[in-house]
Coordinates of C-alpha atoms in Angstrom, one line a residue:
M1 CA 0.0 0.0 0.0
Y2 CA 1.4 3.4 -1.0
A3 CA 1.7 6.1 1.6
E4 CA -1.1 8.2 0.0
E5 CA -3.5 5.2 0.1
R6 CA -2.5 4.4 3.7
Q7 CA -3.1 7.9 4.9
A8 CA -6.4 8.1 3.1
A9 CA -7.5 5.0 4.9
I10 CA -6.4 6.5 8.2
V11 CA -8.4 9.7 7.6
G12 CA -11.4 7.5 6.7
K13 CA -11.2 5.6 9.9
V14 CA -10.9 8.8 12.0
R15 CA -13.9 10.4 10.4
E16 CA -15.9 7.2 10.8
Q17 CA -14.9 6.3 14.4
G18 CA -14.1 9.7 15.8
R19 CA -10.9 8.3 17.5
V20 CA -8.3 5.7 16.4
T21 CA -5.3 4.3 18.2
V22 CA -1.8 3.8 16.8
S23 CA -1.8 0.1 17.6
G24 CA -5.2 -0.4 16.0
I25 CA -4.2 1.3 12.7
A26 CA -0.9 -0.6 12.6
T27 CA -2.8 -3.9 13.0
D28 CA -5.5 -3.0 10.5
L29 CA -3.1 -1.8 7.8
G30 CA -0.3 -4.3 8.5
V31 CA 2.4 -1.6 9.1
T32 CA 4.6 -0.7 12.1
T33 CA 3.5 1.7 14.8
E34 CA 6.4 4.0 13.8
T35 CA 5.0 4.2 10.3
V36 CA 1.6 5.1 11.7
R37 CA 3.0 7.8 13.9
R38 CA 4.7 9.4 10.9
D39 CA 1.5 9.3 8.9
L40 CA -0.4 10.9 11.8
A41 CA 2.1 13.7 12.1
Q42 CA 1.9 14.4 8.4
L43 CA -2.0 14.3 8.5
E44 CA -2.1 16.6 11.5
R45 CA 0.1 19.2 9.7
A46 CA -2.4 19.0 6.8
G47 CA -5.2 19.7 9.2
L48 CA -7.0 16.4 8.5
L49 CA -6.9 15.1 12.1
R50 CA -5.6 15.9 15.6
R51 CA -3.1 13.8 17.4
V52 CA -3.8 12.7 21.0
H53 CA -1.9 10.3 23.3
G54 CA -1.9 6.9 21.7
G55 CA -3.7 7.9 18.5
A56 CA -5.7 10.6 16.8
V57 CA -9.2 12.2 16.8
S58 CA -11.2 14.0 14.2
T59 CA -10.7 17.7 13.8
T60 CA -14.4 18.0 14.6
A61 CA -14.1 16.1 17.8
L62 CA -13.6 19.2 19.9
T63 CA -16.8 21.2 19.8
V64 CA -19.1 23.5 21.7
I65 CA -22.2 22.6 19.8
E66 CA -24.8 20.8 21.8
P67 CA -27.8 19.1 20.1
G68 CA -31.3 19.2 21.7
V69 CA -32.9 16.4 23.7
A70 CA -35.0 15.1 20.8
E71 CA -32.0 14.9 18.4
R72 CA -29.9 13.2 21.1
D73 CA -32.6 10.7 22.0
A74 CA -32.8 9.4 18.4
T75 CA -29.0 9.1 18.1
Q76 CA -27.5 5.7 18.9
A77 CA -30.9 4.7 20.3
D78 CA -30.3 0.9 20.2
Q79 CA -27.0 1.3 22.0
K80 CA -28.5 3.5 24.6
D81 CA -31.3 0.9 25.2
R82 CA -28.7 -1.8 25.8
I83 CA -26.6 0.4 28.1
A84 CA -29.6 1.2 30.2
K85 CA -30.5 -2.4 30.6
A86 CA -26.9 -3.2 31.7
A87 CA -26.8 -0.3 34.1
I88 CA -29.9 -1.4 35.9
E89 CA -27.9 -4.4 37.1
L90 CA -25.8 -2.0 39.2
L91 CA -28.6 -0.6 41.2
P92 CA -28.4 -0.7 45.0
G93 CA -30.8 -2.9 47.0
S94 CA -34.2 -1.9 48.3
G95 CA -33.9 1.3 50.4
G96 CA -30.8 2.5 48.5
S97 CA -30.4 5.9 47.0
V98 CA -29.6 6.8 43.3
L99 CA -28.7 10.0 41.6
L100 CA -29.8 10.3 38.0
D101 CA -28.1 12.9 35.9
A102 CA -30.0 14.5 33.0
G103 CA -29.6 12.8 29.6
T104 CA -31.3 10.5 27.2
T105 CA -29.5 7.4 28.5
T106 CA -30.2 8.1 32.1
A107 CA -33.9 8.7 31.1
R108 CA -33.9 5.2 29.7
I109 CA -32.5 3.9 33.1
A110 CA -35.4 5.8 34.8
S111 CA -37.9 4.0 32.7
L112 CA -36.4 0.6 33.7
L113 CA -36.3 1.1 37.4
P114 CA -37.7 -2.1 39.1
V115 CA -41.2 -1.7 40.7
D116 CA -40.4 -4.3 43.3
R117 CA -37.6 -2.3 44.9
Q118 CA -38.0 0.8 47.0
L119 CA -35.4 3.4 46.0
V120 CA -34.7 7.1 46.8
V121 CA -34.1 8.8 43.5
V122 CA -32.6 12.3 43.1
T123 CA -32.5 14.0 39.8
N124 CA -32.1 17.5 38.2
A125 CA -33.9 16.3 35.0
V126 CA -37.4 17.5 34.4
P127 CA -38.3 14.6 32.0
I128 CA -37.0 12.0 34.5
A129 CA -38.9 13.6 37.4
A130 CA -42.1 13.6 35.3
R131 CA -41.6 9.9 34.5
L132 CA -41.0 8.9 38.1
G133 CA -43.3 11.2 39.9
A134 CA -46.2 8.7 40.1
S135 CA -44.1 5.6 40.9
D136 CA -45.0 3.9 44.1
S137 CA -41.5 2.3 44.4
V138 CA -39.6 5.6 44.1
R139 CA -39.2 8.4 46.7
L140 CA -38.4 11.2 44.3
H141 CA -36.3 14.3 45.0
L142 CA -36.2 16.9 42.3
L143 CA -33.3 19.4 42.5
G144 CA -34.2 23.0 41.8
G145 CA -32.5 25.6 39.7
R146 CA -32.6 27.3 36.3
V147 CA -33.8 24.8 33.6
R148 CA -31.7 24.7 30.5
G149 CA -33.8 24.2 27.4
E150 CA -31.2 22.1 25.6
T151 CA -31.1 19.4 28.2
Q152 CA -34.2 20.2 30.3
A153 CA -32.0 20.0 33.4
A154 CA -31.8 22.2 36.4
V155 CA -28.5 23.9 36.7
G156 CA -26.8 26.8 38.5
D157 CA -25.7 27.7 42.0
Q158 CA -28.9 26.6 43.7
T159 CA -28.6 23.1 42.1
V160 CA -25.0 22.8 43.1
R161 CA -25.7 23.9 46.7
L162 CA -28.4 21.3 47.1
L163 CA -26.1 18.6 45.9
T164 CA -23.4 19.5 48.4
D165 CA -25.7 18.5 51.2
L166 CA -26.5 15.1 49.7
R167 CA -24.8 11.7 49.9
V168 CA -26.1 8.8 47.7
D169 CA -25.2 5.2 47.1
L170 CA -24.8 5.5 43.4
A171 CA -24.8 8.2 40.7
F172 CA -25.5 7.5 37.0
I173 CA -23.7 10.2 35.1
G174 CA -24.0 11.1 31.4
T175 CA -21.3 12.7 29.4
N176 CA -21.0 14.3 26.0
A177 CA -17.5 13.1 25.5
L178 CA -14.8 11.0 27.2
T179 CA -11.1 10.5 26.6
V180 CA -8.5 8.5 28.6
D181 CA -6.2 11.5 28.8
H182 CA -8.6 14.4 29.5
G183 CA -11.5 12.6 31.2
L184 CA -15.2 13.6 30.9
T185 CA -16.3 16.8 29.2
T186 CA -19.5 18.7 28.3
P187 CA -20.1 21.9 26.3
D188 CA -21.7 24.0 29.1
T189 CA -20.0 25.3 32.2
D190 CA -23.3 25.2 34.3
E191 CA -23.9 21.6 33.3
A192 CA -20.3 20.8 34.2
A193 CA -20.6 22.3 37.6
V194 CA -23.7 20.2 38.4
K195 CA -22.1 17.0 37.1
R196 CA -19.1 17.7 39.2
A197 CA -21.2 18.1 42.3
M198 CA -23.2 14.9 41.5
I199 CA -19.9 12.9 41.4
A200 CA -18.8 14.4 44.7
A201 CA -22.1 13.4 46.3
A202 CA -21.9 9.7 45.3
H203 CA -20.2 6.7 46.9
Q204 CA -20.1 5.0 43.5
V205 CA -20.0 6.8 40.1
V206 CA -21.3 5.0 37.0
V207 CA -20.8 6.8 33.7
V208 CA -23.3 5.7 31.0
A209 CA -22.1 6.7 27.5
D210 CA -22.4 5.1 24.1
S211 CA -19.2 4.4 22.1
S212 CA -19.7 7.4 19.8
K213 CA -18.7 9.6 22.7
I214 CA -15.5 7.8 23.4
G215 CA -12.4 9.6 22.1
R216 CA -14.2 13.0 21.8
E217 CA -13.6 16.2 23.7
H218 CA -15.9 19.1 24.6
L219 CA -15.2 22.5 26.0
V220 CA -15.4 21.9 29.8
R221 CA -14.0 19.1 31.8
F222 CA -16.0 18.0 34.8
A223 CA -14.3 14.8 35.9
S224 CA -11.1 12.7 35.4
L225 CA -11.1 8.9 35.1
D226 CA -10.0 8.8 38.8
D227 CA -13.5 10.0 39.6
V228 CA -15.2 7.1 37.7
D229 CA -15.8 3.6 39.1
V230 CA -17.7 2.1 36.2
L231 CA -18.3 2.9 32.5
V232 CA -21.2 1.2 30.9
T233 CA -21.0 1.4 27.1
D234 CA -21.8 -0.6 24.0
D235 CA -19.8 -3.2 22.1
E236 CA -18.5 -0.8 19.4
I237 CA -15.9 0.7 21.8
D238 CA -12.3 0.1 20.6
P239 CA -10.8 -2.8 22.6
A240 CA -7.6 -0.8 23.0
V241 CA -9.5 1.9 24.7
V242 CA -11.1 -0.6 27.0
R243 CA -7.6 -1.8 28.0
E244 CA -6.5 1.7 28.7
L245 CA -9.6 2.4 30.8
E246 CA -9.1 -0.8 32.8
A247 CA -5.5 0.1 33.3
R248 CA -6.8 3.3 35.0
E249 CA -8.9 1.1 37.3
V250 CA -12.2 1.9 35.6
E251 CA -14.5 -1.1 35.3
V252 CA -15.9 -1.3 31.8
V253 CA -19.3 -3.0 31.3
I254 CA -20.1 -3.8 27.7
A255 CA -23.8 -3.8 26.8

């Protein structure tokens, strides 16, 4: 394979997957890792990708654009359904407390909560609260604050203050993006502050994110991998990334 053909293949993989690893490309194309690194350096100079530790990401991976709830709900819907079903297995026993972050995957978790188990559920998400408000098995606490239209979530100083007084068994946290090096990120500073407070309030932190978000970065970081106990994702995640996450002591559950 000529260098031009090899580099075109690399660019195609980055655009399709969002993130690629040096070792993965070397295996797929049958070349050395040194060759791949030279190709990535040349492609980065051409503005066709951005190099990160261990690989490369799309030049569009870093963004501040945030789609609305309806658009996000329809994206990767099958993967999110599987992730929610796997996440339910991590719930505490009857009498336990759960914090549900706003998001389309956490909303799916809310819809699957068992009716034969009494749980205390805390959330800042208006759609989740509306779904659980009439449940006999849930003692619901809705966090107050300014509601963002993009996510239909309460955010702001009031929301953060309420969270500082709470301690829950488990928090299901959503994220717009996740990388091994930079951690978890989101486009909005207010959302980031609330997610940060949610993580601090939980004994166990479970991040629920489909594989399309792995390898991407957004504007504001709200957590590092050290803050995460478990990642629940789908089977399209790069195995090399799974190994990196596990090496950082993050348990990865594949749905």
